Structure formats: structure tokens, C-alpha cells
Amino acid sequence: DADVTQTPRNRITKTGKRIMLECSQTKGHDRMYWYRQDPGLGLRLIYYSFDVKDINKGEISDGYSVSRQAQAKFSLSLESAIPNQTALYFCATGTGASDTQYFGPGTRLTVL
Amino acid sequence: LAKTTQPISMDSYEGQEVNITCSHNNIATNDYITWYQQFPSQGPRFIIQGYKTKVTNEVASLFIPADRKSSTLSLPRVSLSDTAVYYCLVVGAAGNKLTFGGGTRVLVKP
């Protein structure tokens, strides 16, 4: 679904480097989310934003920061990447009283 | 937060009906029950959502008993392409009760 796009799709970096993952959406949703998924496991929420001025920590926010530049853009940063941040990262948008979410294609990040 | 419990895996055969039951004993009055499907290396995809009783769409049905402490996702006549991980979530209106557990790995065999 091209309504939610993520860049880059794949990234290999080294320990200590700063990395930014970007997410854009054309769905017009106010809510945006960042998740990470480790092999064989479910998704864990890193940060979420209900509008441009609202940023909230999820269950695993340590080592990450986010920026909501506009309604349509929500970026995730790793200030100093470490190997255990190697994972698949998903951005999602949400809408409605029951918060149905729409996910992007994911970014596969490898930290060496 | 309403925690969900669902089986780790299920096997089925093409053409059969697959039923996945999810327990959510601590569901709150305003919570919805939502199911997602995920294929390898792809983002989860919304399948169905309900509040009570039964909901049906072109993909699946969702059965929710009166006490709402569990729910059952029913996939009719599965095909090989239904092999995926299925997640049950209990979602509050505030949108901050988003917990994906391990999901149920469904394997559809020929």
C-alpha cells in the first residue's frame, strides 16, 4: 500500500552512527506510529504521535527519538546505533475511534 | 492494558476453515478487538475489527461472545496464500493500548 512509505527500505550501518528512518503518508491520518520487530517476535511500539504537537513514548523508546515534521511525516532517529537495534522497523498511521492502523513496507536496519 | 493470549501456531489444509481464538480477560468497556495479518518481511495488514457479537467482511468473520473476554477469528476455506501470522489486538479509543503479542502462525498445507 503506497499510502504509507518508508525510506530507506534497507540500511546497513556501523555502531555509533546516527541513523534516521523516514515515514510519509498520504492517508491524511493524524496518528502515526513507529514499531520494531525482531525475528520471530511480534511488533513493539517505540513512539507514537496523535498530531504534530503530540509525541509519546511507547514501550521501548530508549535509544530512539522521533520528529513529527508535519501531519504527513514522522521520522525515527537512532542517535548512536548499537547492534541490538538491528531489526525490522515499521511505520503506521491510525484513524478512527478504534484506531485501525495502516502499515508501511518496513525498513530493515542492520547495525554492525 | 488488556493483554491478549492466542495459540502460537496452527496447521490447516487448503479449503478448510481456520478458527483462531484469542483471550482478553481484562478488556475494557471502550476497547475494540482487532485482527491483523502479516506476511514475512511485510507490514501487518488490517483484517477485521469488532466490538461485540459477530462481524463479517469479504475476508473473515469475527465472533465475540457477550462477555467479550475472548474472540474468534474465522477464515473460511483457506488457501496457501493465507499462510501468515495473525495478531489479535485489543485497542482502546485513545490508541495507546497497542500491544502486538507473538501472534498465531497459520500454516496452510496443500
mmCIF file with all atom_site columns, C-alpha atoms in Angstrom:
data_model
loop_
_atom_site.group_PDB
_atom_site.id
_atom_site.type_symbol
_atom_site.label_atom_id
_atom_site.label_alt_id
_atom_site.label_comp_id
_atom_site.label_asym_id
_atom_site.label_entity_id
_atom_site.label_seq_id
_atom_site.pdbx_PDB_ins_code
_atom_site.Cartn_x
_atom_site.Cartn_y
_atom_site.Cartn_z
_atom_site.occupancy
_atom_site.B_iso_or_equiv
_atom_site.pdbx_formal_charge
_atom_site.auth_seq_id
_atom_site.auth_comp_id
_atom_site.auth_asym_id
_atom_site.auth_atom_id
_atom_site.pdbx_PDB_model_num
ATOM 1   C CA . ASP A 1 1   ? 0.000   0.000   0.000  1.00 0.00 ? 1   ASP A CA 1
ATOM 2   C CA . ALA A 1 2   ? 1.782   3.114   -1.260 1.00 0.00 ? 2   ALA A CA 1
ATOM 3   C CA . ASP A 1 3   ? -0.256  5.309   1.066  1.00 0.00 ? 3   ASP A CA 1
ATOM 4   C CA . VAL A 1 4   ? 2.435   4.802   3.721  1.00 0.00 ? 4   VAL A CA 1
ATOM 5   C CA . THR A 1 5   ? 6.024   4.903   2.506  1.00 0.00 ? 5   THR A CA 1
ATOM 6   C CA . GLN A 1 6   ? 9.259   4.339   4.346  1.00 0.00 ? 6   GLN A CA 1
ATOM 7   C CA . THR A 1 7   ? 12.792  5.260   3.388  1.00 0.00 ? 7   THR A CA 1
ATOM 8   C CA . PRO A 1 8   ? 15.239  3.691   3.203  1.00 0.00 ? 8   PRO A CA 1
ATOM 9   C CA . ARG A 1 9   ? 13.958  0.149   2.742  1.00 0.00 ? 9   ARG A CA 1
ATOM 10  C CA . ASN A 1 10  ? 17.267  -1.347  3.760  1.00 0.00 ? 10  ASN A CA 1
ATOM 11  C CA . ARG A 1 11  ? 20.180  0.123   5.651  1.00 0.00 ? 11  ARG A CA 1
ATOM 12  C CA . ILE A 1 12  ? 23.432  -1.232  6.962  1.00 0.00 ? 12  ILE A CA 1
ATOM 13  C CA . THR A 1 13  ? 25.369  0.945   9.353  1.00 0.00 ? 13  THR A CA 1
ATOM 14  C CA . LYS A 1 14  ? 28.057  0.762   11.998 1.00 0.00 ? 14  LYS A CA 1
ATOM 15  C CA . THR A 1 15  ? 27.901  1.026   15.740 1.00 0.00 ? 15  THR A CA 1
ATOM 16  C CA . GLY A 1 16  ? 27.848  4.634   16.930 1.00 0.00 ? 16  GLY A CA 1
ATOM 17  C CA . LYS A 1 17  ? 26.465  6.131   13.736 1.00 0.00 ? 17  LYS A CA 1
ATOM 18  C CA . ARG A 1 18  ? 23.383  8.329   13.694 1.00 0.00 ? 18  ARG A CA 1
ATOM 19  C CA . ILE A 1 19  ? 20.569  6.975   11.596 1.00 0.00 ? 19  ILE A CA 1
ATOM 20  C CA . MET A 1 20  ? 17.270  8.472   10.518 1.00 0.00 ? 20  MET A CA 1
ATOM 21  C CA . LEU A 1 21  ? 14.353  6.489   9.178  1.00 0.00 ? 21  LEU A CA 1
ATOM 22  C CA . GLU A 1 22  ? 11.624  8.409   7.446  1.00 0.00 ? 22  GLU A CA 1
ATOM 23  C CA . CYS A 1 23  ? 7.936   7.792   7.048  1.00 0.00 ? 23  CYS A CA 1
ATOM 24  C CA . SER A 1 24  ? 5.451   9.620   4.866  1.00 0.00 ? 24  SER A CA 1
ATOM 25  C CA . GLN A 1 25  ? 1.734   9.104   4.435  1.00 0.00 ? 25  GLN A CA 1
ATOM 26  C CA . THR A 1 26  ? -0.906  10.319  2.043  1.00 0.00 ? 26  THR A CA 1
ATOM 27  C CA . LYS A 1 27  ? -3.853  8.947   4.006  1.00 0.00 ? 27  LYS A CA 1
ATOM 28  C CA . GLY A 1 28  ? -4.478  12.178  5.873  1.00 0.00 ? 28  GLY A CA 1
ATOM 29  C CA . HIS A 1 29  ? -4.373  10.441  9.254  1.00 0.00 ? 29  HIS A CA 1
ATOM 30  C CA . ASP A 1 30  ? -3.445  12.342  12.379 1.00 0.00 ? 30  ASP A CA 1
ATOM 31  C CA . ARG A 1 31  ? -1.947  9.398   14.224 1.00 0.00 ? 31  ARG A CA 1
ATOM 32  C CA . MET A 1 32  ? 1.419   7.926   13.361 1.00 0.00 ? 32  MET A CA 1
ATOM 33  C CA . TYR A 1 33  ? 3.471   5.181   14.976 1.00 0.00 ? 33  TYR A CA 1
ATOM 34  C CA . TRP A 1 34  ? 6.890   3.567   14.910 1.00 0.00 ? 34  TRP A CA 1
ATOM 35  C CA . TYR A 1 35  ? 7.341   -0.114  15.731 1.00 0.00 ? 35  TYR A CA 1
ATOM 36  C CA . ARG A 1 36  ? 10.216  -2.519  15.657 1.00 0.00 ? 36  ARG A CA 1
ATOM 37  C CA . GLN A 1 37  ? 10.026  -6.229  15.005 1.00 0.00 ? 37  GLN A CA 1
ATOM 38  C CA . ASP A 1 38  ? 12.671  -8.763  15.863 1.00 0.00 ? 38  ASP A CA 1
ATOM 39  C CA . PRO A 1 39  ? 12.855  -12.163 14.150 1.00 0.00 ? 39  PRO A CA 1
ATOM 40  C CA . GLY A 1 40  ? 10.053  -14.458 15.187 1.00 0.00 ? 40  GLY A CA 1
ATOM 41  C CA . LEU A 1 41  ? 8.515   -11.903 17.505 1.00 0.00 ? 41  LEU A CA 1
ATOM 42  C CA . GLY A 1 42  ? 5.593   -9.524  17.425 1.00 0.00 ? 42  GLY A CA 1
ATOM 43  C CA . LEU A 1 43  ? 5.821   -5.775  16.983 1.00 0.00 ? 43  LEU A CA 1
ATOM 44  C CA . ARG A 1 44  ? 6.803   -3.461  19.803 1.00 0.00 ? 44  ARG A CA 1
ATOM 45  C CA . LEU A 1 45  ? 5.811   0.166   19.931 1.00 0.00 ? 45  LEU A CA 1
ATOM 46  C CA . ILE A 1 46  ? 8.674   2.683   20.038 1.00 0.00 ? 46  ILE A CA 1
ATOM 47  C CA . TYR A 1 47  ? 6.924   6.069   19.749 1.00 0.00 ? 47  TYR A CA 1
ATOM 48  C CA . TYR A 1 48  ? 3.571   7.393   18.660 1.00 0.00 ? 48  TYR A CA 1
ATOM 49  C CA . SER A 1 49  ? 2.128   10.753  17.755 1.00 0.00 ? 49  SER A CA 1
ATOM 50  C CA . PHE A 1 50  ? -1.523  11.787  17.729 1.00 0.00 ? 50  PHE A CA 1
ATOM 51  C CA . ASP A 1 51  ? -0.863  15.068  15.979 1.00 0.00 ? 51  ASP A CA 1
ATOM 52  C CA . VAL A 1 52  ? 2.031   17.346  15.052 1.00 0.00 ? 52  VAL A CA 1
ATOM 53  C CA . LYS A 1 53  ? 2.396   18.702  18.587 1.00 0.00 ? 53  LYS A CA 1
ATOM 54  C CA . ASP A 1 54  ? 1.885   15.417  20.373 1.00 0.00 ? 54  ASP A CA 1
ATOM 55  C CA . ILE A 1 55  ? 4.683   12.859  20.845 1.00 0.00 ? 55  ILE A CA 1
ATOM 56  C CA . ASN A 1 56  ? 4.508   9.907   23.206 1.00 0.00 ? 56  ASN A CA 1
ATOM 57  C CA . LYS A 1 57  ? 6.894   7.181   24.236 1.00 0.00 ? 57  LYS A CA 1
ATOM 58  C CA . GLY A 1 58  ? 5.991   3.585   23.608 1.00 0.00 ? 58  GLY A CA 1
ATOM 59  C CA . GLU A 1 59  ? 7.227   0.551   25.450 1.00 0.00 ? 59  GLU A CA 1
ATOM 60  C CA . ILE A 1 60  ? 10.793  0.614   24.073 1.00 0.00 ? 60  ILE A CA 1
ATOM 61  C CA . SER A 1 61  ? 11.744  4.247   23.432 1.00 0.00 ? 61  SER A CA 1
ATOM 62  C CA . ASP A 1 62  ? 15.228  4.174   24.980 1.00 0.00 ? 62  ASP A CA 1
ATOM 63  C CA . GLY A 1 63  ? 17.886  4.827   22.352 1.00 0.00 ? 63  GLY A CA 1
ATOM 64  C CA . TYR A 1 64  ? 15.385  6.335   19.912 1.00 0.00 ? 64  TYR A CA 1
ATOM 65  C CA . SER A 1 65  ? 13.959  9.763   19.209 1.00 0.00 ? 65  SER A CA 1
ATOM 66  C CA . VAL A 1 66  ? 11.293  10.979  16.803 1.00 0.00 ? 66  VAL A CA 1
ATOM 67  C CA . SER A 1 67  ? 10.235  14.100  14.990 1.00 0.00 ? 67  SER A CA 1
ATOM 68  C CA . ARG A 1 68  ? 6.791   14.879  13.586 1.00 0.00 ? 68  ARG A CA 1
ATOM 69  C CA . GLN A 1 69  ? 7.672   17.421  10.945 1.00 0.00 ? 69  GLN A CA 1
ATOM 70  C CA . ALA A 1 70  ? 4.171   17.632  9.532  1.00 0.00 ? 70  ALA A CA 1
ATOM 71  C CA . GLN A 1 71  ? 0.938   15.692  9.645  1.00 0.00 ? 71  GLN A CA 1
ATOM 72  C CA . ALA A 1 72  ? 2.240   13.510  6.848  1.00 0.00 ? 72  ALA A CA 1
ATOM 73  C CA . LYS A 1 73  ? 5.807   12.938  8.077  1.00 0.00 ? 73  LYS A CA 1
ATOM 74  C CA . PHE A 1 74  ? 7.149   11.119  11.109 1.00 0.00 ? 74  PHE A CA 1
ATOM 75  C CA . SER A 1 75  ? 10.831  10.270  11.364 1.00 0.00 ? 75  SER A CA 1
ATOM 76  C CA . LEU A 1 76  ? 12.658  7.964   13.742 1.00 0.00 ? 76  LEU A CA 1
ATOM 77  C CA . SER A 1 77  ? 16.260  8.571   14.752 1.00 0.00 ? 77  SER A CA 1
ATOM 78  C CA . LEU A 1 78  ? 18.857  6.386   16.358 1.00 0.00 ? 78  LEU A CA 1
ATOM 79  C CA . GLU A 1 79  ? 21.344  8.851   17.818 1.00 0.00 ? 79  GLU A CA 1
ATOM 80  C CA . SER A 1 80  ? 24.098  6.291   18.290 1.00 0.00 ? 80  SER A CA 1
ATOM 81  C CA . ALA A 1 81  ? 23.200  2.965   16.760 1.00 0.00 ? 81  ALA A CA 1
ATOM 82  C CA . ILE A 1 82  ? 24.061  -0.268  18.533 1.00 0.00 ? 82  ILE A CA 1
ATOM 83  C CA . PRO A 1 83  ? 23.896  -3.862  17.263 1.00 0.00 ? 83  PRO A CA 1
ATOM 84  C CA . ASN A 1 84  ? 20.819  -4.809  19.290 1.00 0.00 ? 84  ASN A CA 1
ATOM 85  C CA . GLN A 1 85  ? 18.877  -2.195  17.340 1.00 0.00 ? 85  GLN A CA 1
ATOM 86  C CA . THR A 1 86  ? 19.172  -4.448  14.316 1.00 0.00 ? 86  THR A CA 1
ATOM 87  C CA . ALA A 1 87  ? 15.546  -5.141  13.424 1.00 0.00 ? 87  ALA A CA 1
ATOM 88  C CA . LEU A 1 88  ? 12.720  -4.526  11.000 1.00 0.00 ? 88  LEU A CA 1
ATOM 89  C CA . TYR A 1 89  ? 11.123  -1.129  11.595 1.00 0.00 ? 89  TYR A CA 1
ATOM 90  C CA . PHE A 1 90  ? 7.566   -0.309  10.654 1.00 0.00 ? 90  PHE A CA 1
ATOM 91  C CA . CYS A 1 91  ? 5.764   2.969   10.470 1.00 0.00 ? 91  CYS A CA 1
ATOM 92  C CA . ALA A 1 92  ? 1.982   3.048   10.711 1.00 0.00 ? 92  ALA A CA 1
ATOM 93  C CA . THR A 1 93  ? -0.843  5.547   10.570 1.00 0.00 ? 93  THR A CA 1
ATOM 94  C CA . GLY A 1 94  ? -4.038  5.305   12.536 1.00 0.00 ? 94  GLY A CA 1
ATOM 95  C CA . THR A 1 95  ? -7.537  6.598   12.275 1.00 0.00 ? 95  THR A CA 1
ATOM 96  C CA . GLY A 1 96  ? -10.952 6.335   13.805 1.00 0.00 ? 96  GLY A CA 1
ATOM 97  C CA . ALA A 1 97  ? -12.251 5.795   17.273 1.00 0.00 ? 97  ALA A CA 1
ATOM 98  C CA . SER A 1 98  ? -10.962 2.251   17.188 1.00 0.00 ? 98  SER A CA 1
ATOM 99  C CA . ASP A 1 99  ? -7.588  3.256   15.742 1.00 0.00 ? 99  ASP A CA 1
ATOM 100 C CA . THR A 1 100 ? -7.371  0.981   12.709 1.00 0.00 ? 100 THR A CA 1
ATOM 101 C CA . GLN A 1 101 ? -3.747  1.088   11.627 1.00 0.00 ? 101 GLN A CA 1
ATOM 102 C CA . TYR A 1 102 ? -2.124  1.012   8.215  1.00 0.00 ? 102 TYR A CA 1
ATOM 103 C CA . PHE A 1 103 ? 1.468   -0.083  7.979  1.00 0.00 ? 103 PHE A CA 1
ATOM 104 C CA . GLY A 1 104 ? 4.301   0.846   5.696  1.00 0.00 ? 104 GLY A CA 1
ATOM 105 C CA . PRO A 1 105 ? 6.506   -1.715  3.951  1.00 0.00 ? 105 PRO A CA 1
ATOM 106 C CA . GLY A 1 106 ? 9.177   -1.629  6.630  1.00 0.00 ? 106 GLY A CA 1
ATOM 107 C CA . THR A 1 107 ? 12.860  -0.713  6.882  1.00 0.00 ? 107 THR A CA 1
ATOM 108 C CA . ARG A 1 108 ? 15.361  -3.451  7.504  1.00 0.00 ? 108 ARG A CA 1
ATOM 109 C CA . LEU A 1 109 ? 18.155  -1.982  9.618  1.00 0.00 ? 109 LEU A CA 1
ATOM 110 C CA . THR A 1 110 ? 21.407  -3.788  10.349 1.00 0.00 ? 110 THR A CA 1
ATOM 111 C CA . VAL A 1 111 ? 23.877  -2.339  12.830 1.00 0.00 ? 111 VAL A CA 1
ATOM 112 C CA . LEU A 1 112 ? 27.313  -3.892  12.641 1.00 0.00 ? 112 LEU A CA 1
ATOM 113 C CA . LEU B 2 1   ? -3.641  -2.731  29.473 1.00 0.00 ? 1   LEU B CA 1
ATOM 114 C CA . ALA B 2 2   ? -5.641  -5.597  28.055 1.00 0.00 ? 2   ALA B CA 1
ATOM 115 C CA . LYS B 2 3   ? -3.250  -8.457  27.359 1.00 0.00 ? 3   LYS B CA 1
ATOM 116 C CA . THR B 2 4   ? -4.143  -10.988 24.714 1.00 0.00 ? 4   THR B CA 1
ATOM 117 C CA . THR B 2 5   ? -3.345  -14.678 24.563 1.00 0.00 ? 5   THR B CA 1
ATOM 118 C CA . GLN B 2 6   ? -3.548  -16.697 21.377 1.00 0.00 ? 6   GLN B CA 1
ATOM 119 C CA . PRO B 2 7   ? -2.099  -20.019 20.196 1.00 0.00 ? 7   PRO B CA 1
ATOM 120 C CA . ILE B 2 8   ? 1.439   -19.938 18.890 1.00 0.00 ? 8   ILE B CA 1
ATOM 121 C CA . SER B 2 9   ? 0.703   -21.878 15.733 1.00 0.00 ? 9   SER B CA 1
ATOM 122 C CA . MET B 2 10  ? -1.932  -23.778 13.797 1.00 0.00 ? 10  MET B CA 1
ATOM 123 C CA . ASP B 2 11  ? -1.791  -26.020 10.773 1.00 0.00 ? 11  ASP B CA 1
ATOM 124 C CA . SER B 2 12  ? -4.571  -26.440 8.267  1.00 0.00 ? 12  SER B CA 1
ATOM 125 C CA . TYR B 2 13  ? -5.232  -27.638 4.741  1.00 0.00 ? 13  TYR B CA 1
ATOM 126 C CA . GLU B 2 14  ? -6.484  -25.841 1.696  1.00 0.00 ? 14  GLU B CA 1
ATOM 127 C CA . GLY B 2 15  ? -10.238 -25.464 1.630  1.00 0.00 ? 15  GLY B CA 1
ATOM 128 C CA . GLN B 2 16  ? -10.689 -25.880 5.372  1.00 0.00 ? 16  GLN B CA 1
ATOM 129 C CA . GLU B 2 17  ? -11.991 -23.301 7.813  1.00 0.00 ? 17  GLU B CA 1
ATOM 130 C CA . VAL B 2 18  ? -9.470  -21.951 10.304 1.00 0.00 ? 18  VAL B CA 1
ATOM 131 C CA . ASN B 2 19  ? -10.591 -20.611 13.662 1.00 0.00 ? 19  ASN B CA 1
ATOM 132 C CA . ILE B 2 20  ? -8.174  -18.739 15.912 1.00 0.00 ? 20  ILE B CA 1
ATOM 133 C CA . THR B 2 21  ? -9.313  -17.891 19.414 1.00 0.00 ? 21  THR B CA 1
ATOM 134 C CA . CYS B 2 22  ? -7.856  -15.017 21.371 1.00 0.00 ? 22  CYS B CA 1
ATOM 135 C CA . SER B 2 23  ? -8.316  -14.453 25.097 1.00 0.00 ? 23  SER B CA 1
ATOM 136 C CA . HIS B 2 24  ? -8.514  -10.924 26.503 1.00 0.00 ? 24  HIS B CA 1
ATOM 137 C CA . ASN B 2 25  ? -9.847  -11.243 30.021 1.00 0.00 ? 25  ASN B CA 1
ATOM 138 C CA . ASN B 2 26  ? -9.109  -7.641  31.003 1.00 0.00 ? 26  ASN B CA 1
ATOM 139 C CA . ILE B 2 27  ? -10.787 -5.939  28.075 1.00 0.00 ? 27  ILE B CA 1
ATOM 140 C CA . ALA B 2 28  ? -12.236 -2.558  28.957 1.00 0.00 ? 28  ALA B CA 1
ATOM 141 C CA . THR B 2 29  ? -15.654 -1.230  28.087 1.00 0.00 ? 29  THR B CA 1
ATOM 142 C CA . ASN B 2 30  ? -14.391 1.060   25.322 1.00 0.00 ? 30  ASN B CA 1
ATOM 143 C CA . ASP B 2 31  ? -11.931 -1.395  23.774 1.00 0.00 ? 31  ASP B CA 1
ATOM 144 C CA . TYR B 2 32  ? -12.262 -2.835  20.288 1.00 0.00 ? 32  TYR B CA 1
ATOM 145 C CA . ILE B 2 33  ? -10.931 -6.191  19.127 1.00 0.00 ? 33  ILE B CA 1
ATOM 146 C CA . THR B 2 34  ? -8.828  -6.007  16.011 1.00 0.00 ? 34  THR B CA 1
ATOM 147 C CA . TRP B 2 35  ? -7.069  -8.654  13.947 1.00 0.00 ? 35  TRP B CA 1
ATOM 148 C CA . TYR B 2 36  ? -4.112  -8.166  11.640 1.00 0.00 ? 36  TYR B CA 1
ATOM 149 C CA . GLN B 2 37  ? -2.389  -10.459 9.156  1.00 0.00 ? 37  GLN B CA 1
ATOM 150 C CA . GLN B 2 38  ? 1.328   -10.334 8.480  1.00 0.00 ? 38  GLN B CA 1
ATOM 151 C CA . PHE B 2 39  ? 3.337   -11.992 5.739  1.00 0.00 ? 39  PHE B CA 1
ATOM 152 C CA . PRO B 2 40  ? 7.131   -12.347 6.085  1.00 0.00 ? 40  PRO B CA 1
ATOM 153 C CA . SER B 2 41  ? 9.008   -9.052  5.714  1.00 0.00 ? 41  SER B CA 1
ATOM 154 C CA . GLN B 2 42  ? 5.797   -7.089  5.218  1.00 0.00 ? 42  GLN B CA 1
ATOM 155 C CA . GLY B 2 43  ? 3.865   -4.778  7.475  1.00 0.00 ? 43  GLY B CA 1
ATOM 156 C CA . PRO B 2 44  ? 0.755   -6.102  9.208  1.00 0.00 ? 44  PRO B CA 1
ATOM 157 C CA . ARG B 2 45  ? -2.484  -5.694  7.308  1.00 0.00 ? 45  ARG B CA 1
ATOM 158 C CA . PHE B 2 46  ? -5.823  -4.962  8.946  1.00 0.00 ? 46  PHE B CA 1
ATOM 159 C CA . ILE B 2 47  ? -8.280  -7.845  8.558  1.00 0.00 ? 47  ILE B CA 1
ATOM 160 C CA . ILE B 2 48  ? -11.286 -7.198  10.740 1.00 0.00 ? 48  ILE B CA 1
ATOM 161 C CA . GLN B 2 49  ? -12.460 -5.374  13.817 1.00 0.00 ? 49  GLN B CA 1
ATOM 162 C CA . GLY B 2 50  ? -15.388 -5.748  16.152 1.00 0.00 ? 50  GLY B CA 1
ATOM 163 C CA . TYR B 2 51  ? -16.868 -4.651  19.424 1.00 0.00 ? 51  TYR B CA 1
ATOM 164 C CA . LYS B 2 52  ? -19.425 -7.344  20.157 1.00 0.00 ? 52  LYS B CA 1
ATOM 165 C CA . THR B 2 53  ? -21.405 -10.193 18.587 1.00 0.00 ? 53  THR B CA 1
ATOM 166 C CA . LYS B 2 54  ? -20.407 -11.028 15.022 1.00 0.00 ? 54  LYS B CA 1
ATOM 167 C CA . VAL B 2 55  ? -18.710 -9.100  12.258 1.00 0.00 ? 55  VAL B CA 1
ATOM 168 C CA . THR B 2 56  ? -18.170 -10.391 8.748  1.00 0.00 ? 56  THR B CA 1
ATOM 169 C CA . ASN B 2 57  ? -16.345 -8.982  5.760  1.00 0.00 ? 57  ASN B CA 1
ATOM 170 C CA . GLU B 2 58  ? -15.053 -10.367 2.497  1.00 0.00 ? 58  GLU B CA 1
ATOM 171 C CA . VAL B 2 59  ? -12.006 -11.866 4.181  1.00 0.00 ? 59  VAL B CA 1
ATOM 172 C CA . ALA B 2 60  ? -13.063 -13.202 7.562  1.00 0.00 ? 60  ALA B CA 1
ATOM 173 C CA . SER B 2 61  ? -15.596 -13.339 10.353 1.00 0.00 ? 61  SER B CA 1
ATOM 174 C CA . LEU B 2 62  ? -15.103 -12.302 13.940 1.00 0.00 ? 62  LEU B CA 1
ATOM 175 C CA . PHE B 2 63  ? -17.150 -13.841 16.731 1.00 0.00 ? 63  PHE B CA 1
ATOM 176 C CA . ILE B 2 64  ? -17.285 -12.092 20.097 1.00 0.00 ? 64  ILE B CA 1
ATOM 177 C CA . PRO B 2 65  ? -19.291 -13.577 22.991 1.00 0.00 ? 65  PRO B CA 1
ATOM 178 C CA . ALA B 2 66  ? -21.351 -11.413 25.274 1.00 0.00 ? 66  ALA B CA 1
ATOM 179 C CA . ASP B 2 67  ? -18.697 -11.167 27.986 1.00 0.00 ? 67  ASP B CA 1
ATOM 180 C CA . ARG B 2 68  ? -16.118 -10.062 25.389 1.00 0.00 ? 68  ARG B CA 1
ATOM 181 C CA . LYS B 2 69  ? -13.338 -11.893 27.221 1.00 0.00 ? 69  LYS B CA 1
ATOM 182 C CA . SER B 2 70  ? -12.405 -13.766 24.088 1.00 0.00 ? 70  SER B CA 1
ATOM 183 C CA . SER B 2 71  ? -12.876 -13.583 20.351 1.00 0.00 ? 71  SER B CA 1
ATOM 184 C CA . THR B 2 72  ? -12.534 -15.978 17.448 1.00 0.00 ? 72  THR B CA 1
ATOM 185 C CA . LEU B 2 73  ? -11.250 -15.112 14.009 1.00 0.00 ? 73  LEU B CA 1
ATOM 186 C CA . SER B 2 74  ? -12.669 -17.404 11.359 1.00 0.00 ? 74  SER B CA 1
ATOM 187 C CA . LEU B 2 75  ? -11.022 -17.756 7.957  1.00 0.00 ? 75  LEU B CA 1
ATOM 188 C CA . PRO B 2 76  ? -13.306 -19.651 5.595  1.00 0.00 ? 76  PRO B CA 1
ATOM 189 C CA . ARG B 2 77  ? -11.873 -22.037 3.004  1.00 0.00 ? 77  ARG B CA 1
ATOM 190 C CA . VAL B 2 78  ? -8.241  -21.093 3.406  1.00 0.00 ? 78  VAL B CA 1
ATOM 191 C CA . SER B 2 79  ? -5.743  -21.243 0.571  1.00 0.00 ? 79  SER B CA 1
ATOM 192 C CA . LEU B 2 80  ? -1.957  -21.487 0.559  1.00 0.00 ? 80  LEU B CA 1
ATOM 193 C CA . SER B 2 81  ? -1.760  -17.699 0.387  1.00 0.00 ? 81  SER B CA 1
ATOM 194 C CA . ASP B 2 82  ? -3.407  -17.438 3.808  1.00 0.00 ? 82  ASP B CA 1
ATOM 195 C CA . THR B 2 83  ? -0.229  -18.777 5.400  1.00 0.00 ? 83  THR B CA 1
ATOM 196 C CA . ALA B 2 84  ? 0.790   -15.903 7.660  1.00 0.00 ? 84  ALA B CA 1
ATOM 197 C CA . VAL B 2 85  ? 0.963   -14.694 11.230 1.00 0.00 ? 85  VAL B CA 1
ATOM 198 C CA . TYR B 2 86  ? -2.305  -13.424 12.669 1.00 0.00 ? 86  TYR B CA 1
ATOM 199 C CA . TYR B 2 87  ? -2.336  -10.924 15.522 1.00 0.00 ? 87  TYR B CA 1
ATOM 200 C CA . CYS B 2 88  ? -5.155  -10.228 17.908 1.00 0.00 ? 88  CYS B CA 1
ATOM 201 C CA . LEU B 2 89  ? -5.149  -6.770  19.478 1.00 0.00 ? 89  LEU B CA 1
ATOM 202 C CA . VAL B 2 90  ? -7.355  -5.044  21.951 1.00 0.00 ? 90  VAL B CA 1
ATOM 203 C CA . VAL B 2 91  ? -7.397  -1.365  21.108 1.00 0.00 ? 91  VAL B CA 1
ATOM 204 C CA . GLY B 2 92  ? -8.713  1.496   23.175 1.00 0.00 ? 92  GLY B CA 1
ATOM 205 C CA . ALA B 2 93  ? -10.141 4.626   21.706 1.00 0.00 ? 93  ALA B CA 1
ATOM 206 C CA . ALA B 2 94  ? -7.096  6.563   22.879 1.00 0.00 ? 94  ALA B CA 1
ATOM 207 C CA . GLY B 2 95  ? -4.991  4.431   20.579 1.00 0.00 ? 95  GLY B CA 1
ATOM 208 C CA . ASN B 2 96  ? -2.296  3.843   23.130 1.00 0.00 ? 96  ASN B CA 1
ATOM 209 C CA . LYS B 2 97  ? -3.156  0.275   24.065 1.00 0.00 ? 97  LYS B CA 1
ATOM 210 C CA . LEU B 2 98  ? -1.309  -1.146  21.113 1.00 0.00 ? 98  LEU B CA 1
ATOM 211 C CA . THR B 2 99  ? 0.318   -4.403  22.048 1.00 0.00 ? 99  THR B CA 1
ATOM 212 C CA . PHE B 2 100 ? 1.184   -6.948  19.430 1.00 0.00 ? 100 PHE B CA 1
ATOM 213 C CA . GLY B 2 101 ? 1.863   -10.274 21.049 1.00 0.00 ? 101 GLY B CA 1
ATOM 214 C CA . GLY B 2 102 ? 3.614   -13.106 19.308 1.00 0.00 ? 102 GLY B CA 1
ATOM 215 C CA . GLY B 2 103 ? 0.634   -13.813 17.099 1.00 0.00 ? 103 GLY B CA 1
ATOM 216 C CA . THR B 2 104 ? -0.522  -17.145 15.693 1.00 0.00 ? 104 THR B CA 1
ATOM 217 C CA . ARG B 2 105 ? 1.437   -18.666 12.845 1.00 0.00 ? 105 ARG B CA 1
ATOM 218 C CA . VAL B 2 106 ? -1.003  -20.317 10.489 1.00 0.00 ? 106 VAL B CA 1
ATOM 219 C CA . LEU B 2 107 ? 0.419   -22.777 8.000  1.00 0.00 ? 107 LEU B CA 1
ATOM 220 C CA . VAL B 2 108 ? -1.887  -23.877 5.204  1.00 0.00 ? 108 VAL B CA 1
ATOM 221 C CA . LYS B 2 109 ? -0.820  -27.111 3.559  1.00 0.00 ? 109 LYS B CA 1
ATOM 222 C CA . PRO B 2 110 ? -1.775  -28.417 0.117  1.00 0.00 ? 110 PRO B CA 1
#
